[in-house]
Short mmCIF file of C-alpha atoms and ligand atoms in Angstrom, two decimals:
data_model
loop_
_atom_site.label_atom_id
_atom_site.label_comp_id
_atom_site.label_asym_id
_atom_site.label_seq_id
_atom_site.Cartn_x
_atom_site.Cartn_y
_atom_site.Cartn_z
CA UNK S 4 23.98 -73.90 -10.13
CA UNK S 5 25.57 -71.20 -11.74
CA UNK S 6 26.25 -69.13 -9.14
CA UNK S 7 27.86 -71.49 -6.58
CA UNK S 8 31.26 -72.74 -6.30
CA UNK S 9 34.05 -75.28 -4.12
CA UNK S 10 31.97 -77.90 -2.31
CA UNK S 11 28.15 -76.15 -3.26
CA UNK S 12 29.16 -76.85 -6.76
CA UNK S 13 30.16 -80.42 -6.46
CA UNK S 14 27.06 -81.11 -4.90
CA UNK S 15 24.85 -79.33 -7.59
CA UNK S 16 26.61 -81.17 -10.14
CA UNK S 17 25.35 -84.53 -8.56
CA UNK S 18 22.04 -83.25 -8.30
CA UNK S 19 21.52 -81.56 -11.49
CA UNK S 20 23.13 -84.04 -13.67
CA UNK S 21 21.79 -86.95 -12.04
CA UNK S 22 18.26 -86.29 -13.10
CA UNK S 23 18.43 -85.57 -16.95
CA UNK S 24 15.26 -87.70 -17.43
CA UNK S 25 13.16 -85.04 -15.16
CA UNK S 26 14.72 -82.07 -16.18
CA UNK S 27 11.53 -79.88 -17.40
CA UNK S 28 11.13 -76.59 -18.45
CA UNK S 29 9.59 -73.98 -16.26
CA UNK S 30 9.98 -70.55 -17.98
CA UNK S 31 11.64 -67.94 -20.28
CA UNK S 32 13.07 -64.65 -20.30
CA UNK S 33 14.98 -62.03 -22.17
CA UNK S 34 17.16 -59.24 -21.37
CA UNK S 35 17.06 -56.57 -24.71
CA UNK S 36 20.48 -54.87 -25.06
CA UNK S 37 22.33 -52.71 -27.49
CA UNK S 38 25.88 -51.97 -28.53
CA UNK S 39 27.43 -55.18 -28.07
CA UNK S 40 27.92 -54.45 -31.24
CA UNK S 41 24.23 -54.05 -32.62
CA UNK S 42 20.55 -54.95 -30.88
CA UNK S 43 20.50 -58.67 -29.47
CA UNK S 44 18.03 -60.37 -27.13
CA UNK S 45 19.75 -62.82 -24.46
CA UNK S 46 17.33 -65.55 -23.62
CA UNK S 47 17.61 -67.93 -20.77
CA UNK S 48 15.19 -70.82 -20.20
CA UNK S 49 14.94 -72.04 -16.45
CA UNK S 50 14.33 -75.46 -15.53
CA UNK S 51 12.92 -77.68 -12.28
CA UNK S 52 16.44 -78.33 -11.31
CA UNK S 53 17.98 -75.12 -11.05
CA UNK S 54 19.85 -75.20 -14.32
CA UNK S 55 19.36 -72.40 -16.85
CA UNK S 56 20.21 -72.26 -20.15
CA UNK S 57 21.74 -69.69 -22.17
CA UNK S 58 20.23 -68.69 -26.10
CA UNK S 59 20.61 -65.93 -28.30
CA UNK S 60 17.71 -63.58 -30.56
CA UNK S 61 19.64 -62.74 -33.20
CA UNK S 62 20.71 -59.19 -34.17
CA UNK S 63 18.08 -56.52 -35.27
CA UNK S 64 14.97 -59.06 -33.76
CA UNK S 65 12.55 -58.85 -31.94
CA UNK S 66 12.25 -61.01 -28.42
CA UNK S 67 8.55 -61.75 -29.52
CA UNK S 68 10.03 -64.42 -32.25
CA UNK S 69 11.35 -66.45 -28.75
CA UNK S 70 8.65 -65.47 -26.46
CA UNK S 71 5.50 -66.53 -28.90
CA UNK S 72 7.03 -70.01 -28.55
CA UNK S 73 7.21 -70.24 -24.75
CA UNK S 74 4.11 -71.76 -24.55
CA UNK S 75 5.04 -75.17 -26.44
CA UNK S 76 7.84 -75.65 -24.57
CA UNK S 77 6.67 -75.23 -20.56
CA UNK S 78 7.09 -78.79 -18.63
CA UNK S 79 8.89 -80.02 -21.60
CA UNK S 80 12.19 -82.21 -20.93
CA UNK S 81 15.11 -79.81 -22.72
CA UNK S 82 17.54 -82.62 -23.42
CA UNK S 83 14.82 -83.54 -26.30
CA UNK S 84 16.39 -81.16 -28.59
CA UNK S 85 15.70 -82.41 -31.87
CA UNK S 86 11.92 -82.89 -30.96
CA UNK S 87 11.59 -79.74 -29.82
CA UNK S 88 13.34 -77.81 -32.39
CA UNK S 89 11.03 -80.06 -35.09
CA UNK S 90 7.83 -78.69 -32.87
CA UNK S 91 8.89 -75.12 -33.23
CA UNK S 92 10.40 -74.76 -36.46
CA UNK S 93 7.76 -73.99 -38.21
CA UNK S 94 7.75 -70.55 -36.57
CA UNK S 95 10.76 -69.48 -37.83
CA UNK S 96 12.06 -68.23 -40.96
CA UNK S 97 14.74 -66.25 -43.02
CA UNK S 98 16.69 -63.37 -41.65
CA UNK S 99 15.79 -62.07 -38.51
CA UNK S 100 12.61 -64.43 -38.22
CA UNK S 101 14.61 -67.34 -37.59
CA UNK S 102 16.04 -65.84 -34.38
CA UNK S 103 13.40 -67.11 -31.94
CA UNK S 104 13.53 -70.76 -33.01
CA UNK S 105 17.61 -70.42 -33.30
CA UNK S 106 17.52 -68.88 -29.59
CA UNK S 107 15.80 -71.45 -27.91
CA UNK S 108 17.83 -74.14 -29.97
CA UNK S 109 21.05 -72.33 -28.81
CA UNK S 110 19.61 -72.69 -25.29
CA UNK S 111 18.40 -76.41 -25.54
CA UNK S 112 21.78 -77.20 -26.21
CA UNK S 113 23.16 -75.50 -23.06
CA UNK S 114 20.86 -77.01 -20.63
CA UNK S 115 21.58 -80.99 -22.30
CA UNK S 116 25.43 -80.07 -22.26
CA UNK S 117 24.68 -78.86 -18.49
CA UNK S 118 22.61 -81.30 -17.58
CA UNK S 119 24.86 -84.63 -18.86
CA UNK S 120 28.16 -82.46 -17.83
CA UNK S 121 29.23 -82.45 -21.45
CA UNK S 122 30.37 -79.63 -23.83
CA UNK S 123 27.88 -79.36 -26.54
CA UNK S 124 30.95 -79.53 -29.32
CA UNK S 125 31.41 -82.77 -27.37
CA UNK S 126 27.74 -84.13 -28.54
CA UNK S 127 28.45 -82.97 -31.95
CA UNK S 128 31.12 -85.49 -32.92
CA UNK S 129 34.03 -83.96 -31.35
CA UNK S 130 36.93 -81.80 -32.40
CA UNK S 131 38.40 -80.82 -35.78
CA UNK S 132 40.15 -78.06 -34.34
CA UNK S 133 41.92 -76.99 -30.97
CA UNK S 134 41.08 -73.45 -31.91
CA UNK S 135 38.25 -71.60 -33.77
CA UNK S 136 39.77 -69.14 -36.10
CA UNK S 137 38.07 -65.53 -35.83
CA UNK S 138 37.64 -62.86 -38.99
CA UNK S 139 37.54 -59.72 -37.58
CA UNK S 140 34.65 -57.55 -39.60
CA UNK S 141 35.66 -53.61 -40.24
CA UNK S 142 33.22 -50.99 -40.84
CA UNK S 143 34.40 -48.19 -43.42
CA UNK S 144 34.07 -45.41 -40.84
CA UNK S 145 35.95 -43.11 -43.79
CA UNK S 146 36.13 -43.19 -47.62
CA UNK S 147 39.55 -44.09 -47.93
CA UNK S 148 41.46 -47.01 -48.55
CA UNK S 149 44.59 -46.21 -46.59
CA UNK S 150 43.08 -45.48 -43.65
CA UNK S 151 40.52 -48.43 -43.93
CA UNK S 152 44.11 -50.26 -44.23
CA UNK S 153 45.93 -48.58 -41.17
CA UNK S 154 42.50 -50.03 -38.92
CA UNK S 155 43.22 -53.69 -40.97
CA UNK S 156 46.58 -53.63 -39.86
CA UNK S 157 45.89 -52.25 -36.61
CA UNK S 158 43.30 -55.73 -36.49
CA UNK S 159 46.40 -58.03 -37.74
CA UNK S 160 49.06 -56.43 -34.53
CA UNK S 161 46.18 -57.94 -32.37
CA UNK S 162 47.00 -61.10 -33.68
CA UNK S 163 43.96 -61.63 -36.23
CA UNK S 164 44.41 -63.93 -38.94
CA UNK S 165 41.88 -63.32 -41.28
CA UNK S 166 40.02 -59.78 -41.84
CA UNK S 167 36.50 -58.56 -43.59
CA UNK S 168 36.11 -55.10 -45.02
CA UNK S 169 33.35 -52.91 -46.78
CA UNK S 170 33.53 -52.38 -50.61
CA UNK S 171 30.67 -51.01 -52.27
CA UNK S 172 27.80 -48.46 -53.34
CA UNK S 173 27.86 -46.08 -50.04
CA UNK S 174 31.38 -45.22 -50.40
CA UNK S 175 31.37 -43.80 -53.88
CA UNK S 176 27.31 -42.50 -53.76
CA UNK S 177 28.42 -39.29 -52.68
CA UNK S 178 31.43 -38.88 -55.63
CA UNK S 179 29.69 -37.73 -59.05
CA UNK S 180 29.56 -39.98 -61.07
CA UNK S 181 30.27 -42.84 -59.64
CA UNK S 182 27.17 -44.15 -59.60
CA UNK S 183 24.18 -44.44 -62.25
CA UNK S 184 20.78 -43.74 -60.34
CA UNK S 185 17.49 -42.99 -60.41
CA UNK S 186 16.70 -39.43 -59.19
CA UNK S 187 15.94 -39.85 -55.62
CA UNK S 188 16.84 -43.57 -54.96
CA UNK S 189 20.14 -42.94 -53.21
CA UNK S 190 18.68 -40.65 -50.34
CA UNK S 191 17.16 -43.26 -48.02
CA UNK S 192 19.79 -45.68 -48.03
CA UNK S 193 21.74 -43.18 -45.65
CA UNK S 194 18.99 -43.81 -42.98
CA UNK S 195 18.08 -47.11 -42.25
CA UNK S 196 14.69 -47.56 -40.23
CA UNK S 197 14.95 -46.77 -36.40
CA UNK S 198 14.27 -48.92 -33.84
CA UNK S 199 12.66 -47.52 -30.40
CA UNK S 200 9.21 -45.92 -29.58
CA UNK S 201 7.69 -43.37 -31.82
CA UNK S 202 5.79 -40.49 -30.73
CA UNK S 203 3.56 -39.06 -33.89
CA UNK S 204 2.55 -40.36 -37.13
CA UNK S 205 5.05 -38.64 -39.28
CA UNK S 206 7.31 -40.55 -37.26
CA UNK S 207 6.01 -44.08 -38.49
CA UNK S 208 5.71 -42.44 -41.97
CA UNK S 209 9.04 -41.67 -42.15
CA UNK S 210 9.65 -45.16 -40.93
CA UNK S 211 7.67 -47.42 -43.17
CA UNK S 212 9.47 -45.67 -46.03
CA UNK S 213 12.72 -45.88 -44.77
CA UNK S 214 11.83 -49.84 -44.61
CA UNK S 215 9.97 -49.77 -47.56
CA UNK S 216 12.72 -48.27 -49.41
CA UNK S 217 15.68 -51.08 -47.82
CA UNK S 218 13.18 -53.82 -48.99
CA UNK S 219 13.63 -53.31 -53.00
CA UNK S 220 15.56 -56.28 -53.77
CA UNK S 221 18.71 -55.42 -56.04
CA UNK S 222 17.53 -56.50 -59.37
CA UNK S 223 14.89 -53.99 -59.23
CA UNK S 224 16.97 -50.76 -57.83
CA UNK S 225 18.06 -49.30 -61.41
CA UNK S 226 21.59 -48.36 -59.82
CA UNK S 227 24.40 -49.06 -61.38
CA UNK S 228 28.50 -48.32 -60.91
CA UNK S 229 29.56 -46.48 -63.76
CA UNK S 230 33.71 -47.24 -65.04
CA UNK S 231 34.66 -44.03 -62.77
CA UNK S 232 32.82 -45.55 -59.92
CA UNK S 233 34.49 -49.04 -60.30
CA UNK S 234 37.87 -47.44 -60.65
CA UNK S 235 37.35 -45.92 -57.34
CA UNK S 236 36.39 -49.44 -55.65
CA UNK S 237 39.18 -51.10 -57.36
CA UNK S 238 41.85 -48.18 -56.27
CA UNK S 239 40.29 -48.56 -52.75
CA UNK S 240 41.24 -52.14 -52.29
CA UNK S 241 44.83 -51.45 -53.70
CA UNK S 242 44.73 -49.11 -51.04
CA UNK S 243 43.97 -51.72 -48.55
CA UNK S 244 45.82 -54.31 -50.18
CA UNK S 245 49.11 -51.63 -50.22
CA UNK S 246 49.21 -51.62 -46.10
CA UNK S 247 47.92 -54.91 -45.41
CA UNK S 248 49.53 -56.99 -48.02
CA UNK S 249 48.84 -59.72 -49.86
CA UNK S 250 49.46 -62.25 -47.73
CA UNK S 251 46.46 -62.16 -45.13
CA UNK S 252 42.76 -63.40 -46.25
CA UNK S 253 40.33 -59.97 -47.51
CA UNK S 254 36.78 -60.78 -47.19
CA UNK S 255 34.41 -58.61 -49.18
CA UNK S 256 30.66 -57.23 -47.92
CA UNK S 257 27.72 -54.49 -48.10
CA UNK S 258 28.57 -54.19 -52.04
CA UNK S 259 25.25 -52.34 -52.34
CA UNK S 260 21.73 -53.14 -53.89
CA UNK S 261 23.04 -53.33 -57.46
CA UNK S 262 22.33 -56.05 -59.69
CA UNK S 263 23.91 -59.36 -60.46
CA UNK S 264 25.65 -57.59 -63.99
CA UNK S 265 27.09 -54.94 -61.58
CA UNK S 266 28.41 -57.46 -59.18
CA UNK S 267 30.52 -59.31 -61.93
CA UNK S 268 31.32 -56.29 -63.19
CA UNK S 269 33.24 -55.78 -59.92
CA UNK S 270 34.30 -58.92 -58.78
CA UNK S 271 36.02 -59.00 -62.27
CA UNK S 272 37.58 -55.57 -60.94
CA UNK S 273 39.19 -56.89 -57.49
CA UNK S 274 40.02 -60.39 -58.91
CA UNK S 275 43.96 -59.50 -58.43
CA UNK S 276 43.33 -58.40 -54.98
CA UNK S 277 42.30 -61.87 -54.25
CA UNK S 278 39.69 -61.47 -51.99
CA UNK S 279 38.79 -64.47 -49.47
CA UNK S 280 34.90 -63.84 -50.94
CA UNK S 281 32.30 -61.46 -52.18
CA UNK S 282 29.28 -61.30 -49.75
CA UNK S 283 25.75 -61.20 -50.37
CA UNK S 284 26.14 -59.32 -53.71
CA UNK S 285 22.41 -59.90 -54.73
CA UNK S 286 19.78 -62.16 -52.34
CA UNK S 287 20.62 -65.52 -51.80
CA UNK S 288 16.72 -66.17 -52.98
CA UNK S 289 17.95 -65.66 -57.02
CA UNK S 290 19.54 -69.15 -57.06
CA UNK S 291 20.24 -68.80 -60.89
CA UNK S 292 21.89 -65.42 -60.66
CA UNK S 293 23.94 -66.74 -57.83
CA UNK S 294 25.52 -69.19 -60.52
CA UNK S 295 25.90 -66.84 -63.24
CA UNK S 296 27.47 -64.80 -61.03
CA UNK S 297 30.01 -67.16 -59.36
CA UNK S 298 30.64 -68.48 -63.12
CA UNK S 299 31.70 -65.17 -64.42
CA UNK S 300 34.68 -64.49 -61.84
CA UNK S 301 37.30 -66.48 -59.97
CA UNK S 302 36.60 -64.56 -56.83
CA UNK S 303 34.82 -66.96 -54.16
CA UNK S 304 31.06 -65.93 -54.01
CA UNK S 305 29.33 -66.46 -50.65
CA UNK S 306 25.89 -65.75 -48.82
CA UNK S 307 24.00 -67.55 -46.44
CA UNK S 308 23.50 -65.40 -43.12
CA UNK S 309 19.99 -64.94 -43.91
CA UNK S 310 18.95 -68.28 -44.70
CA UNK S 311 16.88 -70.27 -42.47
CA UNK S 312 16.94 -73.86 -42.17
CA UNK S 313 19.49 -76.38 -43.97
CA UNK S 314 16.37 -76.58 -46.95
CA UNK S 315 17.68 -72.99 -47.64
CA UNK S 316 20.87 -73.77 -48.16
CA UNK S 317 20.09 -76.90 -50.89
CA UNK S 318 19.48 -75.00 -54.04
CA UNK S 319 22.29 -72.71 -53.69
CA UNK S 320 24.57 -75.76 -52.84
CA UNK S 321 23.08 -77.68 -56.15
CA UNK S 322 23.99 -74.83 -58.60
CA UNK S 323 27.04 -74.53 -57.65
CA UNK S 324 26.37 -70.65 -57.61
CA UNK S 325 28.64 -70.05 -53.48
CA UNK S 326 32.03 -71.39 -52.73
CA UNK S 327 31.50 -70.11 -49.74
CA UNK S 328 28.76 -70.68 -47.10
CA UNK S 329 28.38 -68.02 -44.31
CA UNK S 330 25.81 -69.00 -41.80
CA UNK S 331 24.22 -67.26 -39.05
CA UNK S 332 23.66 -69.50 -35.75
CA UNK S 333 20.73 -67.40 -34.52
CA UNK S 334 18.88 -67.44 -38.16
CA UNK S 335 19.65 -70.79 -39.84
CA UNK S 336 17.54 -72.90 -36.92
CA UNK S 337 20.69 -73.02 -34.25
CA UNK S 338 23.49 -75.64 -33.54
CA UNK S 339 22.92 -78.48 -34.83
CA UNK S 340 20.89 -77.24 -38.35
CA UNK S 341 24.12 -75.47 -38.92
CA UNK S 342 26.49 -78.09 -38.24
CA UNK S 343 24.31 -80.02 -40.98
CA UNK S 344 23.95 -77.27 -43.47
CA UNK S 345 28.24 -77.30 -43.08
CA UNK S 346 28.27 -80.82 -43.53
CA UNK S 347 26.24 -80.55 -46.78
CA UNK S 348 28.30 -78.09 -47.99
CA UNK S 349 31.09 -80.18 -47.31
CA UNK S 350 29.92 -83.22 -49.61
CA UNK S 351 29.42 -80.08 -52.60
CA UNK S 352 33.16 -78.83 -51.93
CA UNK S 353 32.06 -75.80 -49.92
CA UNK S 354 33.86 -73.98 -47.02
CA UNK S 355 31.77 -72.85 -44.57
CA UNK S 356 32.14 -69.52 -42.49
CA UNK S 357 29.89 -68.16 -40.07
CA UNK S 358 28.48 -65.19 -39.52
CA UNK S 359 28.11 -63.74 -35.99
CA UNK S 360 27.70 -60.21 -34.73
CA UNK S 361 26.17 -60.36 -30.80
CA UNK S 362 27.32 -61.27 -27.09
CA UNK S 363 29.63 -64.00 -26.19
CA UNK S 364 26.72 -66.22 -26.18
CA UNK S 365 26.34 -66.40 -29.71
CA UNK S 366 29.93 -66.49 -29.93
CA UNK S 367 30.39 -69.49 -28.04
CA UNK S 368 27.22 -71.52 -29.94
CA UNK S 369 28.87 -70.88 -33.22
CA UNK S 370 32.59 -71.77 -31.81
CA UNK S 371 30.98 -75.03 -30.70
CA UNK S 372 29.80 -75.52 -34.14
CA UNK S 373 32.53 -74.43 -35.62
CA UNK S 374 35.24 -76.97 -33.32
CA UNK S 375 32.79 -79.79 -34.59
CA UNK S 376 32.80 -79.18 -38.72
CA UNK S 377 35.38 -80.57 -40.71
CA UNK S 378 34.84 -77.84 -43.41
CA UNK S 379 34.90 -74.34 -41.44
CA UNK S 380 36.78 -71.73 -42.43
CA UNK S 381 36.14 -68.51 -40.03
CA UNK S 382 34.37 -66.90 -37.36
CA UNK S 383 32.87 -63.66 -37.51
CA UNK S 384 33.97 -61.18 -34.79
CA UNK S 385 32.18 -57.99 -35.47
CA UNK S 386 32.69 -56.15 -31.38
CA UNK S 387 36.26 -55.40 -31.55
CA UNK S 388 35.86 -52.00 -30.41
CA UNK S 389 32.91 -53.09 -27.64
CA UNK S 390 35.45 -52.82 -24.51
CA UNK S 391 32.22 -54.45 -22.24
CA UNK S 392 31.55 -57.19 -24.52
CA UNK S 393 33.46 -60.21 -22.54
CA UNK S 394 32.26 -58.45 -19.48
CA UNK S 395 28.09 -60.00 -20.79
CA UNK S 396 29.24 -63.42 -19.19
CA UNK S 397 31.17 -65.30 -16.88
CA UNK S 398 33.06 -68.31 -16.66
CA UNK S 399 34.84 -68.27 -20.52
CA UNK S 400 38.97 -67.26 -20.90
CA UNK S 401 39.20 -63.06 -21.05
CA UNK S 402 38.98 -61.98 -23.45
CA UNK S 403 37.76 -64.31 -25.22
CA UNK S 404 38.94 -64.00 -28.47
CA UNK S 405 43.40 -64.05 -27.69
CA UNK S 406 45.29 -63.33 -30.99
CA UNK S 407 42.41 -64.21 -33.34
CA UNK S 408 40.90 -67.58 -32.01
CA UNK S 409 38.78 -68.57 -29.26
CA UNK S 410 39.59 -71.55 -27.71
CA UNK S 411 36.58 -73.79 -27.03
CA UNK S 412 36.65 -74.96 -23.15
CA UNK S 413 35.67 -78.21 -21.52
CA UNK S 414 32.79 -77.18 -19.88
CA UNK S 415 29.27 -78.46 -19.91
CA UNK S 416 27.06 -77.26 -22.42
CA UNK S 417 28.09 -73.53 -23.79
CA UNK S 418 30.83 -73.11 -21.46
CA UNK S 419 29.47 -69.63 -19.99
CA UNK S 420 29.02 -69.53 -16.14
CA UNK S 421 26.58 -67.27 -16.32
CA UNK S 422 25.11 -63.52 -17.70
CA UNK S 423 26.81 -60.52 -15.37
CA UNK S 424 23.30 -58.36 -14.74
CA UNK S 425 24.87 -55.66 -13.82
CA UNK S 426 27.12 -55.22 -17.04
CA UNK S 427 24.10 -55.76 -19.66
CA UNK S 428 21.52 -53.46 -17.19
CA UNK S 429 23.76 -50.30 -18.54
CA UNK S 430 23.25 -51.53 -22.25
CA UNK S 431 19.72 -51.65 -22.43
CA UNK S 432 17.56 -51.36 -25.80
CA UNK S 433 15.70 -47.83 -26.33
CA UNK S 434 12.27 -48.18 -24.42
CA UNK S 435 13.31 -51.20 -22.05
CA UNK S 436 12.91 -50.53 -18.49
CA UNK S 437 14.50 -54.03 -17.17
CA UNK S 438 15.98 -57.39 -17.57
CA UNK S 439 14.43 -61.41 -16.91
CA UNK S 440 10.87 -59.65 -16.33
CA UNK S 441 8.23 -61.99 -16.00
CA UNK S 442 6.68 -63.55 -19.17
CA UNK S 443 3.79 -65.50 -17.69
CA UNK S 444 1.28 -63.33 -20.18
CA UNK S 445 3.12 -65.89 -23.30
CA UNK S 446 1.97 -69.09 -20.97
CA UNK S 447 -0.87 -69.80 -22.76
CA UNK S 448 -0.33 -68.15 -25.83
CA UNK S 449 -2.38 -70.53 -28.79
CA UNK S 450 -2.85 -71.09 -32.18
CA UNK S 451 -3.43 -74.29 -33.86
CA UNK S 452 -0.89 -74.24 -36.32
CA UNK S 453 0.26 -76.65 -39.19
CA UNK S 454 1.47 -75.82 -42.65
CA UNK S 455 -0.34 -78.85 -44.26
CA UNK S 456 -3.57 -79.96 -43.99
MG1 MG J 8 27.24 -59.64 -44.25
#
């Protein structure tokens, strides 16, 4: 249906959405691409009656967290979305795990909006907004305030509303010091783990200790910023502050693995900056720090994009440890876990901002979300420098995001026509020779699963 238009189009609308009730599932496929801004899996599930739709595997993950599910969903009526998502979630879980289950949500969603001729934000209550507000996230390409400024400012002549910057250990590890370590520990943190196919065994050594050495949780890295190394931090956000101004919301991320002390120790630091919030200082698992932490400073602490599931989100929410919540679509379980996880934040006095850094697809399942919660705050835009990224899809305003918002469309389901092959088949993943291959070897993929007995 997609692909056809004028009269060819009318007609598929009547005989698409006139059969919801026999809509069934008859596959699933992937396309792996890279640079839009990171690694991201597009997913599309095909149906009986020609409708496809559209999912997302969530930065960094692997398409085996959607594809291992493919076989409890084939023949399968999409439209039961809730049903579905309760027979699968079980196979998800935090961070990058959660990205299968989150796809295929994403994409159940699509195919009921397409099916009934209804935009999903549509079947999630409605509209709070016209427009979804957009942060735009900024790498620190440079050690240096003012220039990490200039690109801010550059951000806010597009039109963007509401910015996200860097502050933290990798800035200030190379400055003596700045930084109190053990001998050794700072080395790896340069490299993170590579993705693509190795050749030797050093190769996977060097690897599994680059992972290894990015999975010691912060409490139990022995660094520290010393007073020279928080002066630095603090003069680089007057920096920022001195172009930017005060006037225009500052989030705060990647503060480093250093512990809960070290993070109050900071956010104590860059309280006059007035930052928008303080990301993911320590892992969101430490609910107890979390609320020592947001009690010791007025700056708004926030975490959440590695959480799975709206059960994540409850002990965090019950301290009172985040003021703000920062979802990720494609990890917390999809559309409508997330619009629930907002809503409970809601009822704790919570803003809710969501984190997003893949294709328009993703983009679009979290602006749906995002129109439909009272309590949301802002978007995360991380591909402001990807010139191909509105060039993934078809069918949504270009660019998408027009003076910091994307406006939501009234179109069935996502909104997105469809995926532009030719565009993503330059952007493929290291060791991927082609897009929507056959997966027939996942159609009978088994394992008698249940996490009770
Ligand atoms: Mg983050």
């Amino acid at each position: 249906m997609p692909e056809a238009d004028g009269a060819d189009e009318a007609l598929n609308r009547v005989n698409t959405h006139s059969k919801p009730s026999d809509l069934r599932i008859t596959d699933m496929r992937v396309a792996e691409i890279v640079g839009a801004p990171f690694t991201s899996v597009l997913l599309k599930i095909y149906t009986n009656q020609g409708i496809v739709g559209l999912g997302e595997v969530r930065d960094g993950a692997s398409a085996t967290y959607a594809l291992m599910l493919k076989s409890r969903l084939l023949g399968e009526n999409p439209c039961n979305i809730d049903r579905l998502f309760r027979r699968i979630k079980q196979f998800g879980g935090h961070g990058r795990q959660g990205g299968g289950v989150s796809a295929i949500e994403i994409a159940l969603w699509d195919l009921a909006g397409k099916a009934y001729g209804v935009p999903v934000y549509q079947m999630l209550g409605g509209r709070f907004r016209e427009k979804v507000r957009v942060y735009c996230d900024t790498d620190a390409a440079v050690p240096s305030g003012t220039e990490t400024g200039k690109r801010l400012k550059q951000r806010m002549e597009f039109g963007f509303t509401f910015l996200k910057m860097d502050l933290g250990l990798m800035q200030i590890a190379d400055v003596p010091g700045a930084v109190v370590f053990p001998a050794g520990s700072l080395e790896g943190y340069r490299d993170p783990p590579n993705r693509g196919p190795l050749k030797t065994i050093e190769e996977r050594r060097v690897r599994n200790a680059a992972y290894d050495l990015h999975n010691v949780q912060h409490p139990f890295t022995g660094l520290h910023f010393s007073d020279k190394g928080l002066d630095l931090l603090e003069q680089y956000i007057a920096e920022v502050r001195e172009v930017i101004g005060m006037d225009v919301p500052l989030a705060i991320d990647h503060i480093g693995h250093i512990s809960m002390q070290n993070g109050i120790r900071l956010a104590r630091r860059i309280e006059k900056y007035v930052p928008a919030w303080l990301e993911d200082v320590i892992p969101w698992q430490y609910t107890e720090q979390y609320r020592q932490l947001q009690d010791a400073t007025t700056v708004p602490i926030c975490t959440g994009e590695d959480i799975y599931l709206k059960e994540g989100f409850e002990p965090l929410l019950k301290s009172g440890g985040v003021s703000v919540i920062h979802p990720d679509l494609l990890t917390s379980g999809g559309i409508l876990e997330t619009k629930k996880i907002g809503d409970m934040a809601q009822d704790r006095g919570v803003a809710m901002a969501i984190h997003m850094a893949e294709s328009p697809i993703a983009a679009m399942a979290a602006a749906h979300v995002a129109t439909a919660t009272e309590n949301f705050m802002a978007l995360e835009y991380h591909s402001a420098d990807v010139d191909w990224w509105d060039d993934i899809v078809t069918g949504l305003p270009k660019p998408l995001v027009q003076n910091g918002f994307i406006t939501v469309p009234d179109k069935p389901g996502l909104g997105i026509d469809d995926v532009v092959d030719e565009v993503i088949s330059q952007h493929l993943q290291p060791g991927v020779a082609a897009i929507w291959q056959p997966t027939d070897h996942w159609d009978d993929e088994y394992s008698w699963d249940r996490t009770w007995s």
